[in-house]
Every structure is written in C-alpha cells, then in structure tokens.
Tab-separated table of C-alpha atoms and ligand atoms in Angstrom:
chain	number	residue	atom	x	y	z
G	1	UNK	CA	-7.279	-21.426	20.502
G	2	UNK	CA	-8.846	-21.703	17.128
G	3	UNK	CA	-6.961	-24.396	15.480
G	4	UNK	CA	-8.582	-26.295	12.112
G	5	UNK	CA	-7.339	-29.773	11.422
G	6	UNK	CA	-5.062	-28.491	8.595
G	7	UNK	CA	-2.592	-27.403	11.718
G	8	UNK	CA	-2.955	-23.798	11.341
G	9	UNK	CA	-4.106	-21.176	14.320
G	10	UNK	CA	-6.133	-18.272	13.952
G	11	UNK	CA	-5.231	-15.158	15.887
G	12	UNK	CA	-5.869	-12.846	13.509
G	13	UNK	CA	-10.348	-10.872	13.319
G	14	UNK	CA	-11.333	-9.415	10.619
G	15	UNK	CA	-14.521	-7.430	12.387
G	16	UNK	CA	-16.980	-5.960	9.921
G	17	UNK	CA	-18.818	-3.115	11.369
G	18	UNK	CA	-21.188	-2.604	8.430
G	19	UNK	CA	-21.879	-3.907	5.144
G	20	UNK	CA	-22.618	-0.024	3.598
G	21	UNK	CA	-20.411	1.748	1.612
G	22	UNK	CA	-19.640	5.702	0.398
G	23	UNK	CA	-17.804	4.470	-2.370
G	24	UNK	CA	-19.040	2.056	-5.761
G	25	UNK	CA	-15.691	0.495	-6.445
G	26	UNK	CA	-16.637	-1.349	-9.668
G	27	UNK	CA	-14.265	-3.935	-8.496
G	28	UNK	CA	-16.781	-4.180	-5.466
G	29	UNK	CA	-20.053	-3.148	-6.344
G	30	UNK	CA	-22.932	-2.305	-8.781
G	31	UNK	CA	-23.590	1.464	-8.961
G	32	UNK	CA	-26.464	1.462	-7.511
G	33	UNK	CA	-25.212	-0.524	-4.376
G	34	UNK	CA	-26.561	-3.400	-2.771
G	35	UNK	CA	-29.501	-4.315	-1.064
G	36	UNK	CA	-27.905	-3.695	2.696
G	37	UNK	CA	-28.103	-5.601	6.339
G	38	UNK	CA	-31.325	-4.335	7.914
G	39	UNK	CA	-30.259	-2.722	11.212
G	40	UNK	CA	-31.836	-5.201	13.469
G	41	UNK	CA	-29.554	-7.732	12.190
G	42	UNK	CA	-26.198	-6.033	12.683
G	43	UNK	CA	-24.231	-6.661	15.622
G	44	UNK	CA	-25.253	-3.791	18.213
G	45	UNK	CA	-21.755	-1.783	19.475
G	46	UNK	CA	-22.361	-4.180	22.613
G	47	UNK	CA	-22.420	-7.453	20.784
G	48	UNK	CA	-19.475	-6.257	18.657
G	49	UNK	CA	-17.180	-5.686	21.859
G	50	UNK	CA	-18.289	-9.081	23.476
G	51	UNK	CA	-17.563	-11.046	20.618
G	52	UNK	CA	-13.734	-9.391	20.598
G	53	UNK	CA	-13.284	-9.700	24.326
G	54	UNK	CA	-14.001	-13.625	24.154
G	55	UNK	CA	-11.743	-13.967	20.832
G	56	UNK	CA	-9.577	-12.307	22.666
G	57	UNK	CA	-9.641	-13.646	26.124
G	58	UNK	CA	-10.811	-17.297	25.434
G	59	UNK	CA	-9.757	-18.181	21.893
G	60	UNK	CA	-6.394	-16.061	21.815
G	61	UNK	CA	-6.825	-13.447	19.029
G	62	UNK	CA	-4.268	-11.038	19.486
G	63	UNK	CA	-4.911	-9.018	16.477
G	64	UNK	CA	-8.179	-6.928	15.579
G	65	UNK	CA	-8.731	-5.059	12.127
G	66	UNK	CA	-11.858	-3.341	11.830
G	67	UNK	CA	-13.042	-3.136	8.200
G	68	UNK	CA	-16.859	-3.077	6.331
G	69	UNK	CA	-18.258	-1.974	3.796
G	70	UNK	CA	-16.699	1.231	4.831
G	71	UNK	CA	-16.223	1.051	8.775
G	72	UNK	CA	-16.182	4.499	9.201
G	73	UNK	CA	-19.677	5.056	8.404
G	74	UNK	CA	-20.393	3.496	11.854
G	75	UNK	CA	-21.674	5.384	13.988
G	76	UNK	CA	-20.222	3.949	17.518
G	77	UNK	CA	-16.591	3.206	15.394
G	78	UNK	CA	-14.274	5.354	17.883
G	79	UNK	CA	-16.047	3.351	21.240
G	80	UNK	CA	-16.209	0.466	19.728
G	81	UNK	CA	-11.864	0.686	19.153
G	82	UNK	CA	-11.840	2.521	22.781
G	83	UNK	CA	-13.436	-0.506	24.447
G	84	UNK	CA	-11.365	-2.821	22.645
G	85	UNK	CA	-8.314	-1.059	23.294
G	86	UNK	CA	-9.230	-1.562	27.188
G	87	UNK	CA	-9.425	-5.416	26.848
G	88	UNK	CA	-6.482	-7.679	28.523
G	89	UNK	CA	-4.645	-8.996	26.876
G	90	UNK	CA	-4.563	-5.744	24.592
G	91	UNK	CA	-4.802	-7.184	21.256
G	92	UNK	CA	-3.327	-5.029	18.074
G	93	UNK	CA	-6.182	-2.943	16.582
G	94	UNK	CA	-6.090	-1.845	12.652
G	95	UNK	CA	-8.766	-0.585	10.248
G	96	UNK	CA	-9.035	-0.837	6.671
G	97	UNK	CA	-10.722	2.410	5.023
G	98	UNK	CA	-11.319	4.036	1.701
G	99	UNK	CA	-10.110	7.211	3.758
G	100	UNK	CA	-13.525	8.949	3.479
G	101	UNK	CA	-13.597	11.102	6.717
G	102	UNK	CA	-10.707	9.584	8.309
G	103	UNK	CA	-9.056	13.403	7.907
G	104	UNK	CA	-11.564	14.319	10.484
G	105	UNK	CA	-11.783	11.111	12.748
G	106	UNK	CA	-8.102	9.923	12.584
G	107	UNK	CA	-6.851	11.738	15.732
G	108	UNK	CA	-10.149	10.793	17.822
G	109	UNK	CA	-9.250	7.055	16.131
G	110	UNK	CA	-5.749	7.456	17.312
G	111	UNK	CA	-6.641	8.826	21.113
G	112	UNK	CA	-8.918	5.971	21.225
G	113	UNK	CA	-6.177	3.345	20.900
G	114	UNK	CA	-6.235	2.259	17.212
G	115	UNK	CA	-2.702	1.321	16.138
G	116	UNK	CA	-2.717	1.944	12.571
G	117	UNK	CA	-4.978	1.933	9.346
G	118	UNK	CA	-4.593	0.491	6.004
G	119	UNK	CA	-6.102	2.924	3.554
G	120	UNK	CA	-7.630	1.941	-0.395
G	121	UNK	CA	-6.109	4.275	-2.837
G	122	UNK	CA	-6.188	2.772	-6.642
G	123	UNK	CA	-5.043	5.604	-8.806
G	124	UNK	CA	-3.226	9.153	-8.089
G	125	UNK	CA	-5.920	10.952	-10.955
G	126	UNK	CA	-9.052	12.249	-9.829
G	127	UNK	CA	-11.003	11.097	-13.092
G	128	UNK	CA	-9.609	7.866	-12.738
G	129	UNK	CA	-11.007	7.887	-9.277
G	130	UNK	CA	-13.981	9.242	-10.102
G	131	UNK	CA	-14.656	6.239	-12.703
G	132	UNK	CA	-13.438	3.573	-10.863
G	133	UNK	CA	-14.868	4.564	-7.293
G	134	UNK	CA	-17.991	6.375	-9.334
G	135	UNK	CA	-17.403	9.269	-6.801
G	136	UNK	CA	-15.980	12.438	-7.068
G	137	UNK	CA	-13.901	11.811	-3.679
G	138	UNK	CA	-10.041	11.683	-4.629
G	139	UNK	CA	-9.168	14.567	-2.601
G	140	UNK	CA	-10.947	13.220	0.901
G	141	UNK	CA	-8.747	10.214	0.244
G	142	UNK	CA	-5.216	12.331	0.057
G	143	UNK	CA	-6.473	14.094	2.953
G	144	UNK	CA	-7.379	10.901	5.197
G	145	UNK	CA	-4.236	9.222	4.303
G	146	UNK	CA	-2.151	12.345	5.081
G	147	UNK	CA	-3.911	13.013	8.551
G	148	UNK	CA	-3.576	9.362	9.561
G	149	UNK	CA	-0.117	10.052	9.301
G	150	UNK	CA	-0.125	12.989	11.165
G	151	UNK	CA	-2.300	11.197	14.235
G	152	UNK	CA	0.618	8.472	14.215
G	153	UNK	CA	-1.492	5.356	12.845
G	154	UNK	CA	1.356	4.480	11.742
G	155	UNK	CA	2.373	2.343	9.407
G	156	UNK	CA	0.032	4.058	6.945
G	157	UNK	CA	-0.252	1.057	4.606
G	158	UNK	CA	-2.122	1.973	1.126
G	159	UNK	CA	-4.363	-0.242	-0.728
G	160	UNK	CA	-4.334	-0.741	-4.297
G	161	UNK	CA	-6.485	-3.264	-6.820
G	162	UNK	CA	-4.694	-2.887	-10.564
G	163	UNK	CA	-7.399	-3.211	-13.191
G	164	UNK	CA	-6.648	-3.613	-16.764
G	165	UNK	CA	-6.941	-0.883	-19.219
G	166	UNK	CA	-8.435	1.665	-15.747
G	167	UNK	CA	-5.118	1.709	-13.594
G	168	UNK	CA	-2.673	-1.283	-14.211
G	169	UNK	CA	-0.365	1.876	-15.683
G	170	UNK	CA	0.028	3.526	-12.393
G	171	UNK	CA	1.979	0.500	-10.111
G	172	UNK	CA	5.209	2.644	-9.950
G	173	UNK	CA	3.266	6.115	-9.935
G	174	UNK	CA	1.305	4.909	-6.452
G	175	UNK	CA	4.294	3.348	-5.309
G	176	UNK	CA	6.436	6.473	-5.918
G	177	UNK	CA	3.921	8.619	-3.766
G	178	UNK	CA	3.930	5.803	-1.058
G	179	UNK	CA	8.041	6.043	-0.860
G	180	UNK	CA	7.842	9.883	-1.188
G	181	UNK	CA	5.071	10.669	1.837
G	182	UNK	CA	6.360	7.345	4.089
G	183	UNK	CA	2.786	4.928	3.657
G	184	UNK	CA	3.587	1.743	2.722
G	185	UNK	CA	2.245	0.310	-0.288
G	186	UNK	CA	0.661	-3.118	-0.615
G	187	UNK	CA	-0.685	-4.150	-4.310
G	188	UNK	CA	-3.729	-6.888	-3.983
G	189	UNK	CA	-4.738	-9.165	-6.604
G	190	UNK	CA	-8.202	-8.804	-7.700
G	191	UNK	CA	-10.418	-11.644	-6.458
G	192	UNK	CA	-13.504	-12.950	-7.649
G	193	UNK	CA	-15.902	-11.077	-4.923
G	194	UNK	CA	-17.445	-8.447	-6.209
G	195	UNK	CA	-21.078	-8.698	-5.840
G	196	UNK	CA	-21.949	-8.611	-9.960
G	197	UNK	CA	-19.711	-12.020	-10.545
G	198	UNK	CA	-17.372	-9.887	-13.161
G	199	UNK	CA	-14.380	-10.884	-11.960
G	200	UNK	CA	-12.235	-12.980	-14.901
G	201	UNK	CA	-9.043	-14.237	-14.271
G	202	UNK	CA	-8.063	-13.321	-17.561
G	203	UNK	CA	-8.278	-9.810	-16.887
G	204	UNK	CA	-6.811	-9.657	-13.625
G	205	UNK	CA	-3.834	-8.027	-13.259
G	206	UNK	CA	-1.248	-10.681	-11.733
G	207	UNK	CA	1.576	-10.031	-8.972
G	208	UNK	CA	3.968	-10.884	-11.385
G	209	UNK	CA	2.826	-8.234	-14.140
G	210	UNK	CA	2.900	-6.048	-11.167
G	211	UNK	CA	6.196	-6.675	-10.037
G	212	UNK	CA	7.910	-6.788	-13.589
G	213	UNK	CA	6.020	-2.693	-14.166
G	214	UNK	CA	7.941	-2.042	-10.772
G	215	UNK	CA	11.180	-3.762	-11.794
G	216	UNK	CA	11.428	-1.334	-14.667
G	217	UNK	CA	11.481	1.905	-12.418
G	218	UNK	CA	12.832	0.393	-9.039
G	219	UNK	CA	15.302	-2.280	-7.319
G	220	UNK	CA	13.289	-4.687	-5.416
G	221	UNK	CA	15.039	-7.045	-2.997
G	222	UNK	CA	12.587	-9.533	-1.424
G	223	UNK	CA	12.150	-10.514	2.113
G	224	UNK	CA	12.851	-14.056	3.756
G	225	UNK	CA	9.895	-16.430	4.171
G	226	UNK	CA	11.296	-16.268	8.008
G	227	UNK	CA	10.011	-12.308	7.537
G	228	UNK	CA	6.944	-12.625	5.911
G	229	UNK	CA	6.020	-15.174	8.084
G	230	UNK	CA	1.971	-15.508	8.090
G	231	UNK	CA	1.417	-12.353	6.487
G	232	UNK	CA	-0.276	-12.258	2.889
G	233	UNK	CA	1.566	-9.606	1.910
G	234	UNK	CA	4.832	-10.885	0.267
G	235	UNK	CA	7.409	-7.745	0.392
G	236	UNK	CA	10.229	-6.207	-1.307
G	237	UNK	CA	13.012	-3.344	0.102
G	238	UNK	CA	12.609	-0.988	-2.515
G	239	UNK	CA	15.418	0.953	-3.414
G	240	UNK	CA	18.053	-0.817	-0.974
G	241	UNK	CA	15.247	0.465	1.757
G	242	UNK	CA	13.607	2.153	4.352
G	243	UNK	CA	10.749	2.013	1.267
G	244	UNK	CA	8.718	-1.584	1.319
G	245	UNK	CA	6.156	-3.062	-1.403
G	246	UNK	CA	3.780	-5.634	-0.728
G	247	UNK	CA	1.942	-7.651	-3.286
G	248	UNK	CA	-0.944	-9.826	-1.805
G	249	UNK	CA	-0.972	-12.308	-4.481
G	250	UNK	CA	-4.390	-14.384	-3.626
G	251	UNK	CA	-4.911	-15.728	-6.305
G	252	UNK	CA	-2.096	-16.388	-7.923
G	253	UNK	CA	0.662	-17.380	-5.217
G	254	UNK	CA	-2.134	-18.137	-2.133
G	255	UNK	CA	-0.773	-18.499	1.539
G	256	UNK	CA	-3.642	-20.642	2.599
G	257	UNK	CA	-1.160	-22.877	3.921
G	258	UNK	CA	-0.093	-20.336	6.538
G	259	UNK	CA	-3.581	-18.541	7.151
G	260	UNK	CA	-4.166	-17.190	10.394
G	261	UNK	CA	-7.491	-14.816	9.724
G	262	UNK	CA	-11.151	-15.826	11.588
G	263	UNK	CA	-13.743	-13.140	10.468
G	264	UNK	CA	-17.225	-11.686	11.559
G	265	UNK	CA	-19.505	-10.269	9.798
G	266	UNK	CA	-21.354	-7.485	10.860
G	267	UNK	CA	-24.483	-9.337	11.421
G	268	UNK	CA	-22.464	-11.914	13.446
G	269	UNK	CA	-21.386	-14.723	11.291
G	270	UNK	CA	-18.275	-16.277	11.835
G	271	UNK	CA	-16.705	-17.369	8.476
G	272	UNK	CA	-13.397	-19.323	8.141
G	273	UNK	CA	-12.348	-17.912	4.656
G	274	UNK	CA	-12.737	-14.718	2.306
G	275	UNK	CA	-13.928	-17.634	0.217
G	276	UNK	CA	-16.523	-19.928	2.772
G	277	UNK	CA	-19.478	-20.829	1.289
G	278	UNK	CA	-20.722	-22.179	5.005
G	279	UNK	CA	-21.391	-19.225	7.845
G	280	UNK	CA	-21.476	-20.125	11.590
G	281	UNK	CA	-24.595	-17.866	12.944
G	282	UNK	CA	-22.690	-16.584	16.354
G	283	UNK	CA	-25.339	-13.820	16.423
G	284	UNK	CA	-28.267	-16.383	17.109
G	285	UNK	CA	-26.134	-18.438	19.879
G	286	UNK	CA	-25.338	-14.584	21.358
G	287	UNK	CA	-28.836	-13.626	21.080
G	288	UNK	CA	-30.152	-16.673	22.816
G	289	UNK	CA	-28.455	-15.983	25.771
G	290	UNK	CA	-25.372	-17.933	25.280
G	291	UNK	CA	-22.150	-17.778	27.969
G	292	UNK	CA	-18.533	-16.569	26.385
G	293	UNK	CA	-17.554	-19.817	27.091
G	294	UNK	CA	-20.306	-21.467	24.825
G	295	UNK	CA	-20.063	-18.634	22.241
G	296	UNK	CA	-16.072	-18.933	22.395
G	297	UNK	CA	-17.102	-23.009	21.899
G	298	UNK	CA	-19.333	-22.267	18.617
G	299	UNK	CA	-16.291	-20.181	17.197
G	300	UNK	CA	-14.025	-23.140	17.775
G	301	UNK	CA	-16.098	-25.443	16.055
G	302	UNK	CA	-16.954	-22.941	13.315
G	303	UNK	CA	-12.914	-22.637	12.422
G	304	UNK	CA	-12.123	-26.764	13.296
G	305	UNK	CA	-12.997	-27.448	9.695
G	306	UNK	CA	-11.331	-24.614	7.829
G	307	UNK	CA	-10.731	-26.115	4.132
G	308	UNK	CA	-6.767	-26.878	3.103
G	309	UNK	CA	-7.264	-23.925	0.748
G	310	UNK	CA	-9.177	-21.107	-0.721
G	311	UNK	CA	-10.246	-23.506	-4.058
G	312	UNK	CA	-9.722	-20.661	-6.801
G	313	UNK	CA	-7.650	-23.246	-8.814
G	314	UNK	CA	-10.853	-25.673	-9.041
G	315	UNK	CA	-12.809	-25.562	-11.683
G	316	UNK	CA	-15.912	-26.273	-9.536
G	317	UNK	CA	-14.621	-23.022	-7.346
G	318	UNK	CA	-18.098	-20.982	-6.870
G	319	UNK	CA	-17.908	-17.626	-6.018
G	320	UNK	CA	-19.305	-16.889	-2.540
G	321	UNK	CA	-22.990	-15.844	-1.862
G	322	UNK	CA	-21.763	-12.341	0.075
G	323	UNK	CA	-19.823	-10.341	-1.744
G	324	UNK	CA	-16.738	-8.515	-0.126
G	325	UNK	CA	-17.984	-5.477	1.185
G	326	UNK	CA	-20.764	-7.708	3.256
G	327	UNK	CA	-17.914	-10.078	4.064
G	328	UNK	CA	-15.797	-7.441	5.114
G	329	UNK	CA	-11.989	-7.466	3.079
Y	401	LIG	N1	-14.235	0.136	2.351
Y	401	LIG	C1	-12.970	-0.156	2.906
Y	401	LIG	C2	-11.883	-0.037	1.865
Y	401	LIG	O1	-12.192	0.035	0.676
Y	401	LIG	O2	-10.716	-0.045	2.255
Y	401	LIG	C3	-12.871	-1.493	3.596
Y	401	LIG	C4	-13.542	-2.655	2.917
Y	401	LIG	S1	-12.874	-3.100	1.337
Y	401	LIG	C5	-13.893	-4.484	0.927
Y	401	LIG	C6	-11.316	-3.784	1.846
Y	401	LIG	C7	-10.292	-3.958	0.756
Y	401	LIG	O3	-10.750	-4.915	-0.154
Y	401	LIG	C8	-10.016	-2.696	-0.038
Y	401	LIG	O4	-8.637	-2.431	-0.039
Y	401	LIG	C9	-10.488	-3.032	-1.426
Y	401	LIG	O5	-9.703	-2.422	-2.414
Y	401	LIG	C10	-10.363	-4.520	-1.440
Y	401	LIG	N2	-11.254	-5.173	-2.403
Y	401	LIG	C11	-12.568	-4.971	-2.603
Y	401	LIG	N3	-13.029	-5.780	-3.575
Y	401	LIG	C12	-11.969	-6.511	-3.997
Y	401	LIG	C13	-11.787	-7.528	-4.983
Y	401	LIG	N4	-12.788	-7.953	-5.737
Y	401	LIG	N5	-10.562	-8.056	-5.112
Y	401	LIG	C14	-9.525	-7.627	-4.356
Y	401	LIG	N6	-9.633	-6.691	-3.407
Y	401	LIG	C15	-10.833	-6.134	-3.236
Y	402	LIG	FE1	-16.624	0.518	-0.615
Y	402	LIG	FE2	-14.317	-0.542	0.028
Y	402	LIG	FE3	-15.999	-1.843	-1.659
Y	402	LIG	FE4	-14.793	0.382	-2.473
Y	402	LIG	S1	-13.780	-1.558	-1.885
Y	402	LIG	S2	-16.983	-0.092	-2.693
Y	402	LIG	S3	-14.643	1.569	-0.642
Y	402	LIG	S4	-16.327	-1.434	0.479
C-alpha cells in the first residue's frame, strides 16, 4: 500500500500521458505554450502500462484517471486504457479532457474499457471560449461532451474554473445545462499552477461566491461527510435531486487531510501532491532495469513522506516548478 506517515492511503493515479496541449487556457498557459517534454523522455505506451499494473497489483491503486496536458493528443491513448482495462484486479479507469476529439474517440474509449470522463467546459459562449481557451473550439467541446454521453462514459462530469470579470457570471448558466443534458457539474477553485505565476488569491473566485451565485437560482442540499468521503469534490442535491453540484474548493476548504491521489507524470515522476516541490524519478529506476517489486518499493518511499498539507495558507508557500498541464490536473 502507499501509506505516508500522516495515516492516509493512496489508491487513487493520476497518469499523465503528455504534457502538450490543443487548448491555451489562460488559467493554464502562456499563448504561445510551453517549452514541451522531448519525446525520449516520456513514458513509452509500455512503460505507462507497467507502471499501472504494479500500482495496481503491488501497491493497491484501484482507481486510474488518465489526464495531460490534453491526453487525447496521445497517440497510443485507446491501448494504453485497453491494456489497463485487462489488468487484475480491474482498477476504475477515468480521463479528464478539454473534449477536443473525444466526439470521434469516445465510443473506441468506451469499447476499450474506460468508465467515464470528466470533461473542462468554462463558459456556454463561444467568444468567451474563444478568449479564455484562445481557440476557436466551443463547438468540438459540446460535441465531445454530448458523444461521451452517448458511448455511456457515464457520469459525464463537467469541469469548470470561474475567473473574475471572464466567466464568474455563468455558475448557474453551466450548471443549468449540466441538470438539463444529465453531466454532472463540478466547479474547481483556481489554484496557483499556471505556468506564468498569475494566479492571485485575490482574484480567485471562491467556493463560497460560487455557491451563494447558485443559491440565488437553485436549492442546494449538501451531502454527509460519510458521502463525500475522500472525494475533493464537496456536493450538493440540486433541486431536491437527481441533479448534483460539486465545488472542489482547494484552496479555500482543502481535504488534504483525507487525500488519497499518487500521480505520474508523463516522463515518469512520481509526485505526492498537485503542490510537491520534490519528484521521485521512477522513469530512471524503470529504465535501469529495475523489478516491479523494486519500482513498486521506490513509489512507496516516494509517497511515505507526503506533507500534512498542500501549504497554500503559508506565506513561504512557493508555487511549484511544473506547471499543471506538465503535472497533469
Ligand atoms: N487538458 C485536460 C483538461 O483541460 O481537462 C486535462 C488537463 S487539465 C490541467 C485538468 C483540469 O485542470 C481541467 O479541468 C482544468 O480546467 C484544470 N485546471 C488547469 N489549470 C488550473 C488552475 N490553475 N486551477 C484550477 N484548475 C486548473
Ligand atoms: Fe490544455 Fe487543459 Fe491546460 Fe486548458 S486546462 S490549456 S485544455 S491542459
């Protein structure tokens, strides 16, 4: 198991396949992108499926969510989910998107053995898209989410980041859709990891400015901590229910205390927290010829001294050296 000394397990991967991107979310990245993971250091399809078989067989992870930069733009995505699919025990296997292409890939996705996909939607105008995302790609979006649906990866959950004076206006419009076409919407905090350092918690749009522009236009009744359990998301019936709301309030209400995420980068670091400063190079010890059992006892050590929290609230809190899309969110 991968236990840290603060008593918590992780069973929970975060896999990123790449670090590249379609999109230029501002909250994210510069426009002109980043300077990406030269191929010879990512994780080859091969590497990627060993490292989940021994999480999964040695250091029981029994859930798997495939994310990036944006994981579709991997080439070997639908084997990669196949072979993982086929591993015993079966572990749970998501995917977090911006929905770019998923309207074509989400049956071959679902055939495969993914379970379901989280999709990033921030606004329900085009322009708006367009200016946030810097891409004229609303439309692909709509059409991903719609034929995720349709391939039964299902709960469609949809992403949203609120950003003041861009979208902060459009909480109950996304959350209407969501409640009108069955995805489920989750609202995250924004987080200091975008790779220009803009972030300002003055600016960020909190859960509970969220939840008060729902309030106006909705009943929300929240769930039991017994519910939530170690999920981020903290959720709300809407509407007396079937309709749910999440708000992943990281920075404002963290659940470091009941963390259960490992993740792996796509060039094969093992990182304890969205927030590590420190990196465990897995990739090297894989590389070098290591067994799963002395790979699987490099990943134990790597998560043994997790931190208590994610340090946001100190003022010596520096903002990691990879930014999210090379972390993988
Ligand atoms: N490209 C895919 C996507 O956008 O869904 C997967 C990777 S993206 C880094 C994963 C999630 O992180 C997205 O929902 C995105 O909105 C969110 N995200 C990115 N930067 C963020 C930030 N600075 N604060 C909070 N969430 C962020
Ligand atoms: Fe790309 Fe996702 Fe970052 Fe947007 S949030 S730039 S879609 S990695």
């Amino acid at each position: 198991m991968l236990t840290d000394t603060h008593g918590r397990t992780a069973t929970d991967l975060r896999v990123s396949l790449t670090d590249r991107c379609n999109l230029r979310c501002t909250y994210c990245m510069p426009a002109e992108g980043l300077r990406w993971l030269p191929k010879p250091e990512l994780l080859t399809d091969d590497e990627i499926v060993r490292m989940v078989s021994i999480a999964v067989t040695e250091l029981g992870v029994t859930e798997v969510r495939f994310t990036g930069g944006e994981p579709l733009l991997r080439p070997g995505l639908v084997g990669i989910v196949e072979r993982c699919a086929a591993l015993g025990p079966r572990p749970r296997l998501s995917l977090t998107t911006n929905g770019i292409g998923l309207a074509r890939t989400a049956k071959a996705l679902r055939t495969a053995g993914l379970d379901r996909v989280n999709v990033s939607l921030d606004t329900l105008d085009p322009e708006v898209f367009r200016t946030l995302t810097r891409r004229d790609r609303h439309h692909d979006v709509l059409a991903g989410l719609a034929a995720a649906r349709a391939a039964g990866l299902t709960p469609v959950k949809v992403n949203t980041v609120l950003m003041r004076g861009v979208n902060d206006g459009e909480a109950a419009g996304l959350l209407g859709l969501c409640l009108q076409e069955g995805y489920e919407q989750r609202f995250i905090e924004q987080m200091p990891l975008d790779a220009q350092h803009g972030w300002q918690r003055t600016d960020m749009v909190t859960a509970a400015e969220i939840l008060e522009r729902l309030a106006a236009r909705f009943t929300l009744t929240p769930e039991t901590p017994a519910e939530r359990g170690s999920a981020p998301a903290e959720r709300w019936l809407v509407d007396g229910g079937p309709g749910r709301v999440g708000v992943i309030a990281s920075v404002t209400r963290p659940f470091c205390r009941t963390c259960d995420r490992t993740r792996l980068t796509a060039d094969g670091q093992v990182r304890d927290c969205l927030f590590a400063r420190e990196e465990s190079d897995l990739r090297a010890v894989l590389r070098a010829g290591a067994t799963d059992r002395e790979i699987a006892d490099r990943w134990r050590t790597a998560m043994r001294g997790k931190k208590a929290g994610s340090g946001l609230d100190d003022p010596a809190f520096l903002q990691p050296q990879r930014p999210m899309s090379a972390i993988g969110g």
